[in-house]
Coordinates of C-alpha atoms and ligand atoms in Angstrom, one line a residue:
M1 CA 63.6 123.9 72.3
G2 CA 67.2 124.5 73.1
S3 CA 69.8 122.0 71.9
I4 CA 73.5 121.3 71.7
V5 CA 74.7 119.7 68.5
I6 CA 78.0 117.8 68.3
V7 CA 79.4 117.1 64.8
G8 CA 81.8 114.1 65.0
A9 CA 80.9 111.0 66.8
G10 CA 84.4 109.9 67.8
E11 CA 86.1 109.7 71.2
C12 CA 85.9 113.4 71.9
G13 CA 82.3 113.9 70.7
A14 CA 81.0 111.0 72.7
R15 CA 82.9 112.1 75.9
A16 CA 81.5 115.6 75.5
A17 CA 77.9 114.3 75.0
F18 CA 78.1 112.3 78.3
A19 CA 79.8 115.1 80.1
L20 CA 77.0 117.5 79.2
R21 CA 74.6 115.2 81.0
E22 CA 77.0 114.7 84.0
K23 CA 77.1 118.5 84.3
G24 CA 73.3 118.7 84.4
Y25 CA 72.3 119.8 80.9
D26 CA 68.8 118.6 80.5
R27 CA 67.9 119.8 76.9
R28 CA 68.5 118.0 73.7
V29 CA 71.9 116.6 72.9
I30 CA 72.5 115.4 69.3
L31 CA 75.7 113.6 68.4
I32 CA 76.1 113.3 64.6
G33 CA 78.7 111.0 63.0
A34 CA 79.7 110.2 59.4
E35 CA 80.7 106.6 60.2
P36 CA 78.3 103.7 60.3
H37 CA 79.2 102.8 63.9
L38 CA 78.5 104.3 67.3
P39 CA 81.7 106.0 68.6
Y40 CA 84.5 103.6 69.2
E41 CA 88.1 103.6 70.4
R42 CA 90.7 104.0 67.6
P43 CA 93.9 102.9 69.5
P44 CA 93.0 99.2 69.3
L45 CA 92.7 99.4 65.5
S46 CA 96.5 99.1 65.1
K47 CA 97.1 97.0 68.2
D48 CA 95.2 94.0 69.7
G49 CA 91.9 95.0 68.2
L50 CA 93.5 94.3 64.8
R51 CA 94.2 90.7 66.0
D52 CA 91.1 89.7 67.8
G53 CA 88.1 92.0 67.3
A54 CA 85.6 91.8 64.6
Q55 CA 83.6 94.4 66.5
P56 CA 84.8 97.9 67.3
K57 CA 85.5 98.7 71.0
Y58 CA 82.6 101.0 71.6
V59 CA 82.9 104.0 73.9
A60 CA 79.4 103.1 75.1
D61 CA 76.6 100.9 73.9
A62 CA 73.3 102.0 72.4
E63 CA 71.5 101.5 75.8
R64 CA 73.8 104.0 77.5
Y65 CA 73.2 106.7 75.0
A66 CA 69.4 106.1 75.2
A67 CA 69.6 106.1 79.1
A68 CA 71.5 109.4 78.9
G69 CA 69.0 110.9 76.4
I70 CA 71.7 111.4 73.8
D71 CA 70.4 111.2 70.2
V72 CA 73.1 109.6 68.1
L73 CA 72.9 109.8 64.3
T74 CA 75.3 107.5 62.5
D75 CA 76.1 107.4 58.8
A76 CA 75.0 111.0 58.8
P77 CA 77.8 113.3 57.4
V78 CA 77.2 117.0 58.0
R79 CA 77.5 119.0 54.8
A80 CA 77.4 122.6 56.0
I81 CA 77.0 124.9 59.0
D82 CA 74.6 127.9 58.6
R83 CA 75.9 130.2 61.3
G84 CA 73.3 132.9 60.6
A85 CA 70.4 130.5 61.1
K86 CA 72.3 128.4 63.7
R87 CA 71.6 125.1 61.9
V88 CA 73.7 122.2 60.6
E89 CA 72.7 120.7 57.3
L90 CA 73.2 117.0 56.6
V91 CA 74.2 115.4 53.3
D92 CA 70.8 113.6 53.4
G93 CA 69.1 117.0 53.4
A94 CA 68.1 117.2 57.0
S95 CA 68.6 120.5 58.8
I96 CA 69.2 120.5 62.6
P97 CA 69.1 123.7 64.8
Y98 CA 71.6 124.4 67.6
D99 CA 72.0 126.8 70.4
R100 CA 75.6 125.8 70.7
L101 CA 77.6 123.7 68.4
L102 CA 80.7 121.5 69.1
L103 CA 82.9 120.4 66.2
A104 CA 84.7 117.2 67.1
T105 CA 85.4 116.2 63.5
G106 CA 88.8 114.6 64.2
A107 CA 91.3 113.9 61.5
R108 CA 91.7 111.6 58.6
A109 CA 94.7 109.6 57.3
R110 CA 97.0 111.5 55.0
T111 CA 97.3 109.8 51.7
L112 CA 100.1 109.7 49.1
P113 CA 99.2 111.8 46.1
G114 CA 97.7 109.7 43.3
T115 CA 97.1 106.6 45.5
D116 CA 93.6 107.5 46.9
S117 CA 91.4 105.2 44.9
M118 CA 94.2 103.5 43.0
S119 CA 93.6 99.9 44.2
P120 CA 92.1 98.0 47.1
R121 CA 95.7 96.9 47.8
V122 CA 96.8 100.4 48.8
R123 CA 95.2 101.4 52.2
T124 CA 95.4 103.7 55.1
L125 CA 94.4 102.9 58.7
R126 CA 92.0 105.3 60.6
T127 CA 88.6 103.6 60.9
H128 CA 87.2 100.3 61.9
V129 CA 86.3 99.6 58.2
D130 CA 90.0 100.2 57.3
A131 CA 91.1 97.8 60.1
E132 CA 88.7 95.1 58.9
V133 CA 90.1 95.2 55.4
I134 CA 93.7 95.2 56.6
R135 CA 93.0 92.4 59.1
R136 CA 92.1 90.0 56.2
E137 CA 95.6 90.4 54.7
L138 CA 97.5 89.7 57.9
Q139 CA 98.3 86.1 57.5
P140 CA 101.4 83.9 57.4
G141 CA 103.0 84.1 54.0
R142 CA 101.6 87.4 53.0
M143 CA 103.8 90.5 52.5
L144 CA 102.8 93.8 54.0
A145 CA 104.6 97.0 53.0
I146 CA 104.2 99.9 55.3
I147 CA 105.0 103.4 54.2
G148 CA 106.0 105.6 57.1
G149 CA 107.8 104.9 60.3
G150 CA 105.4 106.8 62.7
F151 CA 103.4 105.3 65.5
I152 CA 100.6 103.8 63.4
G153 CA 102.9 102.2 60.9
L154 CA 105.1 100.7 63.6
E155 CA 102.2 99.4 65.7
L156 CA 100.7 97.8 62.6
A157 CA 104.1 96.3 61.9
A158 CA 104.2 94.7 65.4
T159 CA 100.7 93.3 65.1
A160 CA 101.4 92.0 61.6
R161 CA 104.5 90.2 62.8
R162 CA 102.6 88.6 65.6
L163 CA 100.2 87.2 63.0
G164 CA 103.1 85.8 60.9
T165 CA 102.9 88.4 58.1
E166 CA 106.2 89.5 56.4
V167 CA 106.7 93.2 56.9
V168 CA 108.8 95.8 55.2
L169 CA 108.6 99.3 56.5
I170 CA 109.8 102.2 54.4
E171 CA 110.8 105.6 56.0
G172 CA 112.0 108.5 53.9
L173 CA 113.9 110.1 56.8
T174 CA 117.1 108.8 58.4
R175 CA 115.3 107.3 61.3
I176 CA 111.9 106.1 62.5
L177 CA 109.7 108.2 64.9
S178 CA 111.4 111.5 64.0
R179 CA 108.4 113.5 65.1
G180 CA 108.5 114.1 68.8
V181 CA 110.4 111.0 69.9
P182 CA 114.0 111.3 71.1
S183 CA 116.5 109.3 69.0
E184 CA 117.5 107.1 72.0
I185 CA 114.0 105.8 72.3
A186 CA 113.5 105.5 68.6
A187 CA 116.6 103.3 68.5
V188 CA 115.1 100.9 71.0
V189 CA 112.0 100.6 69.0
D190 CA 113.9 100.2 65.8
E191 CA 116.1 97.4 67.2
R192 CA 113.1 95.6 68.6
H193 CA 111.3 95.6 65.2
R194 CA 114.4 94.3 63.5
Q195 CA 114.7 91.5 66.1
E196 CA 111.1 90.6 65.3
G197 CA 111.9 90.4 61.6
V198 CA 110.6 93.7 60.3
D199 CA 112.7 94.9 57.3
I200 CA 113.0 98.6 58.2
R201 CA 114.5 100.7 55.4
C202 CA 115.2 104.3 56.5
D203 CA 116.4 107.1 54.2
T204 CA 114.5 105.4 51.4
K205 CA 112.6 107.4 48.8
I206 CA 109.7 106.1 46.7
D207 CA 109.5 106.7 43.0
R208 CA 106.0 105.4 42.4
I209 CA 103.5 102.8 43.4
D210 CA 102.0 100.3 40.8
A211 CA 98.9 98.5 42.0
D212 CA 95.9 96.7 40.6
D213 CA 93.2 94.5 42.2
R214 CA 95.6 91.6 42.7
S215 CA 99.0 92.9 43.5
A216 CA 101.0 96.0 44.5
R217 CA 104.5 97.2 44.0
I218 CA 106.6 100.0 45.4
V219 CA 109.3 101.2 43.0
L220 CA 112.0 102.9 45.0
A221 CA 114.0 105.9 43.8
Q222 CA 117.2 103.9 43.7
G223 CA 115.6 101.6 41.2
D224 CA 114.7 98.3 43.0
S225 CA 111.1 97.5 43.9
I226 CA 109.1 95.8 46.7
N227 CA 106.2 93.5 45.8
A228 CA 103.5 93.3 48.5
D229 CA 100.0 91.8 49.0
L230 CA 99.0 95.0 50.7
I231 CA 100.6 98.5 51.1
V232 CA 99.5 100.6 54.1
V233 CA 100.3 104.3 54.0
G234 CA 101.0 105.6 57.5
I235 CA 102.2 109.1 56.9
G236 CA 100.2 111.1 59.5
A237 CA 96.8 112.6 59.7
V238 CA 95.1 115.7 58.4
P239 CA 92.5 117.6 60.6
N240 CA 89.0 117.6 59.3
T241 CA 88.6 121.4 59.0
E242 CA 86.6 121.8 55.8
L243 CA 83.2 122.2 57.4
A244 CA 84.6 124.9 59.7
A245 CA 86.5 126.7 57.0
A246 CA 83.5 126.8 54.7
A247 CA 81.5 128.4 57.6
G248 CA 84.2 131.1 57.8
L249 CA 85.8 130.0 61.1
V250 CA 89.5 130.7 61.6
I251 CA 91.7 127.8 60.7
D252 CA 95.3 127.5 61.9
N253 CA 96.7 124.0 61.7
G254 CA 93.3 122.8 62.7
I255 CA 90.2 124.7 63.7
A256 CA 91.7 127.5 65.8
V257 CA 90.2 127.8 69.3
D258 CA 91.2 129.7 72.4
A259 CA 92.2 128.1 75.7
T260 CA 88.5 127.5 76.5
L261 CA 88.2 125.7 73.1
R262 CA 85.9 128.4 71.7
T263 CA 86.3 129.1 67.9
S264 CA 86.1 132.5 66.3
D265 CA 82.2 132.2 66.6
P266 CA 81.2 132.5 70.2
D267 CA 78.5 129.8 69.8
I268 CA 80.8 127.2 68.2
F269 CA 83.5 125.2 70.0
A270 CA 85.9 122.7 68.7
A271 CA 87.8 119.9 70.5
G272 CA 90.0 116.8 69.9
D273 CA 92.2 116.0 66.9
C274 CA 90.5 118.7 64.7
C275 CA 91.5 121.7 66.7
S276 CA 94.6 123.7 67.6
Y277 CA 94.8 125.5 70.9
P278 CA 97.2 127.6 73.0
L279 CA 99.1 125.3 75.3
C280 CA 99.5 127.1 78.7
H281 CA 102.6 125.3 80.0
Y282 CA 104.6 126.2 76.9
G283 CA 104.1 130.0 76.7
G284 CA 100.7 129.6 74.9
S285 CA 102.2 128.2 71.8
R286 CA 99.5 126.8 69.5
V287 CA 99.4 123.0 69.1
R288 CA 97.2 120.4 67.6
L289 CA 97.4 117.1 69.4
E290 CA 96.5 113.7 68.0
A291 CA 96.1 111.8 71.2
W292 CA 93.5 109.7 72.9
R293 CA 93.6 111.3 76.3
N294 CA 93.6 114.8 74.9
A295 CA 90.4 113.9 73.0
Q296 CA 88.8 112.8 76.3
D297 CA 90.1 115.7 78.4
Q298 CA 89.0 118.3 75.8
G299 CA 85.6 116.6 75.4
T300 CA 85.0 116.8 79.1
L301 CA 86.3 120.4 79.4
V302 CA 84.4 121.7 76.4
A303 CA 81.1 120.3 77.7
G304 CA 81.4 122.6 80.7
N305 CA 82.3 125.5 78.5
L306 CA 79.3 124.9 76.1
L307 CA 77.3 125.5 79.3
G308 CA 79.2 128.7 80.2
A309 CA 81.9 127.5 82.6
N310 CA 84.7 129.3 80.7
E311 CA 87.5 127.0 82.0
T312 CA 90.8 126.8 80.3
M313 CA 92.7 123.7 79.0
T314 CA 95.6 123.1 81.4
S315 CA 96.3 119.3 80.9
V316 CA 99.9 118.3 80.0
P317 CA 99.9 116.5 76.7
W318 CA 100.3 112.7 77.2
F319 CA 100.7 109.9 74.6
W320 CA 101.4 106.2 74.6
S321 CA 102.2 103.5 72.1
D322 CA 102.3 99.8 72.5
Q323 CA 104.5 97.7 70.2
Y324 CA 105.2 94.0 71.1
D325 CA 105.7 94.0 74.9
L326 CA 107.1 97.5 74.9
T327 CA 105.2 100.6 75.9
L328 CA 106.4 104.0 75.1
Q329 CA 105.0 107.0 77.0
I330 CA 105.6 110.7 76.5
A331 CA 104.4 113.5 78.7
G332 CA 104.8 117.2 77.7
L333 CA 106.5 118.6 74.7
A334 CA 110.3 118.5 74.4
D335 CA 110.7 121.3 71.8
G336 CA 113.1 123.9 73.2
A337 CA 114.8 121.5 75.6
A338 CA 118.4 122.5 76.5
T339 CA 119.3 119.5 78.6
T340 CA 118.3 115.9 78.6
V341 CA 119.1 113.5 81.4
R342 CA 118.4 109.7 81.6
R343 CA 117.0 107.7 84.5
D344 CA 117.5 103.9 84.2
L345 CA 114.8 101.7 85.6
A346 CA 114.5 97.9 86.0
D347 CA 114.3 95.5 83.0
G348 CA 116.0 97.9 80.6
A349 CA 113.3 100.5 80.9
F350 CA 114.4 104.2 81.0
I351 CA 113.1 107.7 81.0
L352 CA 114.6 110.8 79.4
F353 CA 113.8 114.1 81.1
H354 CA 114.0 117.2 79.0
L355 CA 114.6 120.5 80.7
D356 CA 114.8 124.1 79.3
N357 CA 117.7 126.4 79.9
S358 CA 116.2 127.7 83.1
G359 CA 116.0 124.1 84.4
R360 CA 112.2 123.8 84.1
L361 CA 111.0 120.3 83.2
L362 CA 109.4 120.4 79.7
A363 CA 108.8 116.7 78.9
A364 CA 109.6 113.1 79.9
S365 CA 109.8 110.3 77.4
G366 CA 110.1 106.7 78.5
I367 CA 110.1 103.2 77.2
G368 CA 110.1 99.8 78.7
P369 CA 108.2 96.5 79.0
G370 CA 104.6 96.7 80.1
N371 CA 103.9 99.4 82.7
A372 CA 107.6 99.9 83.6
V373 CA 107.6 103.6 83.0
A374 CA 104.0 104.5 83.8
R375 CA 104.3 105.6 87.4
D376 CA 107.3 107.9 86.8
I377 CA 105.8 109.4 83.7
R378 CA 102.7 110.1 85.6
L379 CA 104.8 111.9 88.3
A380 CA 106.8 113.7 85.6
E381 CA 103.5 115.0 84.2
M382 CA 102.7 116.4 87.6
L383 CA 106.1 118.0 87.8
I384 CA 105.6 119.6 84.4
A385 CA 102.1 120.9 85.3
A386 CA 103.5 122.4 88.5
G387 CA 106.3 124.2 86.5
K388 CA 109.0 122.5 88.7
R389 CA 112.8 122.9 88.2
P390 CA 114.0 119.6 89.6
D391 CA 117.7 118.9 90.2
P392 CA 118.8 117.0 87.1
Q393 CA 121.0 114.7 89.3
A394 CA 117.9 113.8 91.4
L395 CA 116.0 112.9 88.2
V396 CA 118.9 110.6 87.1
S397 CA 119.1 108.7 90.4
P398 CA 116.5 105.9 90.6
E399 CA 116.9 106.1 94.4
T400 CA 115.2 109.6 94.4
K401 CA 111.5 109.3 94.4
L402 CA 109.9 111.7 91.9
K403 CA 107.1 112.2 94.4
A404 CA 109.6 113.8 96.7
L405 CA 110.6 116.2 94.0
L406 CA 107.0 117.2 93.6
A407 CA 106.7 118.1 97.2
A408 CA 110.0 120.0 97.2
Ligands
LIG501 P1 88.2 111.0 65.7 O1 88.4 109.8 66.5 O2 88.9 111.2 64.4 O3 86.6 111.2 65.5 C1 86.1 112.2 64.7 C2 84.8 111.7 64.0 O4 84.1 112.7 63.4 C3 85.0 110.6 63.0 O5 84.2 109.5 63.3 C4 84.6 111.3 61.7 O6 84.0 110.4 60.7 C5 83.6 112.3 62.2 N1 83.4 113.4 61.2 C6 84.3 114.1 60.6 N2 83.7 115.0 59.8 C7 82.4 114.8 59.9 C8 81.2 115.5 59.3 N3 81.3 116.5 58.5 N4 80.0 115.0 59.7 C9 79.8 114.0 60.6 N5 80.9 113.4 61.2 C10 82.1 113.8 60.9 N6 96.3 108.0 70.6 C11 97.1 107.7 71.7 O7 97.2 108.6 72.6 N7 97.7 106.5 71.8 C12 97.6 105.5 70.9 O8 98.1 104.4 71.1 C13 96.8 105.8 69.7 N8 96.6 104.8 68.8 C14 95.9 105.1 67.6 C15 95.8 104.2 66.6 C16 95.1 104.4 65.5 C17 95.0 103.4 64.4 C18 94.5 105.7 65.3 C19 93.8 106.0 64.0 C20 94.6 106.7 66.3 C21 95.3 106.4 67.5 N9 95.4 107.3 68.5 C22 96.2 107.1 69.6 C23 94.8 108.7 68.3 C24 93.4 108.8 69.0 O9 92.7 107.7 68.6 C25 92.8 110.1 68.5 O10 93.6 111.1 69.0 C26 91.3 110.2 68.9 O11 90.6 109.2 68.3 C27 90.8 111.5 68.5 O12 89.5 111.6 68.8 P2 88.5 112.7 68.1 O13 87.1 112.4 68.6 O14 89.1 114.0 68.2 O15 88.6 112.4 66.5

């Protein structure tokens, strides 16, 4: 009997499994995940889900998988891929055949060398289990030290402050959000965190971490130290490529796939956080995205390609982050921008448009309360996808409707 096996039961793997059914595939679909839970959404883990939910926010419940005829194996890490025999081997010894295989193995939190199993007081945040442990420490009077001023660390800081926890955030570089976020926007985020009482320390190097079961301490390079009830390391993610690498697939900052998400083996595809692919709007430069909507889009697209559709990935990258009442959204990639112009919106919200030296719109980054920037960022995304060269002055003026620029 023919079958499609999906390794990695996260956002991307789950979307792909349902999309296979939506596209009419009627043979066996097996979704295999290492975690003990059905696929769930990760974004709430650092936001509201950390405050209220004891349960993960599932992509779908068990009944929906059953109704769609998707076999989900949880707590079932895959150990190896036998490409010759077209089988995957599980850690528990089971061996499952595939006609086509999708790797949606995602990424894991990067750790600081030497701190991996140092103490229960030094943690990372990637899974529901991680969030459960961290949640227990977020109480008034406790001290949380976050290492890394990226999105996850900052979202965690905002949630912790809402729960009354004291927060110190240490960033080695001279500003927070140095990867992919313009300094003007990072400054807004920085100021807001300080207003909320987060002790942000940029340009701060760590000498070592001392921790045991009861306490933790960060010793800084300049000599002073920070005592904390919990240290959370938020220094990025590492793609889970080991399985693919051991099977001899090409790896290049993730499992390397072409624009149809096919790996160097024609029967194996990869999608989501684990893969790098050529981004068509940016001259085919290879990127690996760690973004929720990308995991969904790639999951849907790859399902068609597993069935032979041969479609290419054309979505414009899009990312959001929520901190306090602020939402930050970024569409596109600003690398290579020659000009940046600013459009001011109501309630202090603003959007920066990044254009290359031919005037083509590359990216738009916005920040503001609630949904203030959502509509314009959505239109910017469409302008980027259409390869438009809008008049920078028109982008600046809030009187100009971006929709009109799209039609121009
Ligand atoms: P994952 O979600 O990582 O899922 C991969 C799954 O594969 C995991 O369950 C893993 O255990 C499993 N797996 C790996 N190896 C094996 C194996 N050998 N055998 C079996 N299973 C295996 N994105 C945004 O755009 N906005 C946000 O605000 C945002 N917030 C986030 C907050 C947090 C705390 C985190 C962690 C991520 C956030 N993201 C956000 C990113 C987004 O959640 C990810 O891009 C998305 O989850 C990627 O989905 P994925 O399915 O590719 O990978």
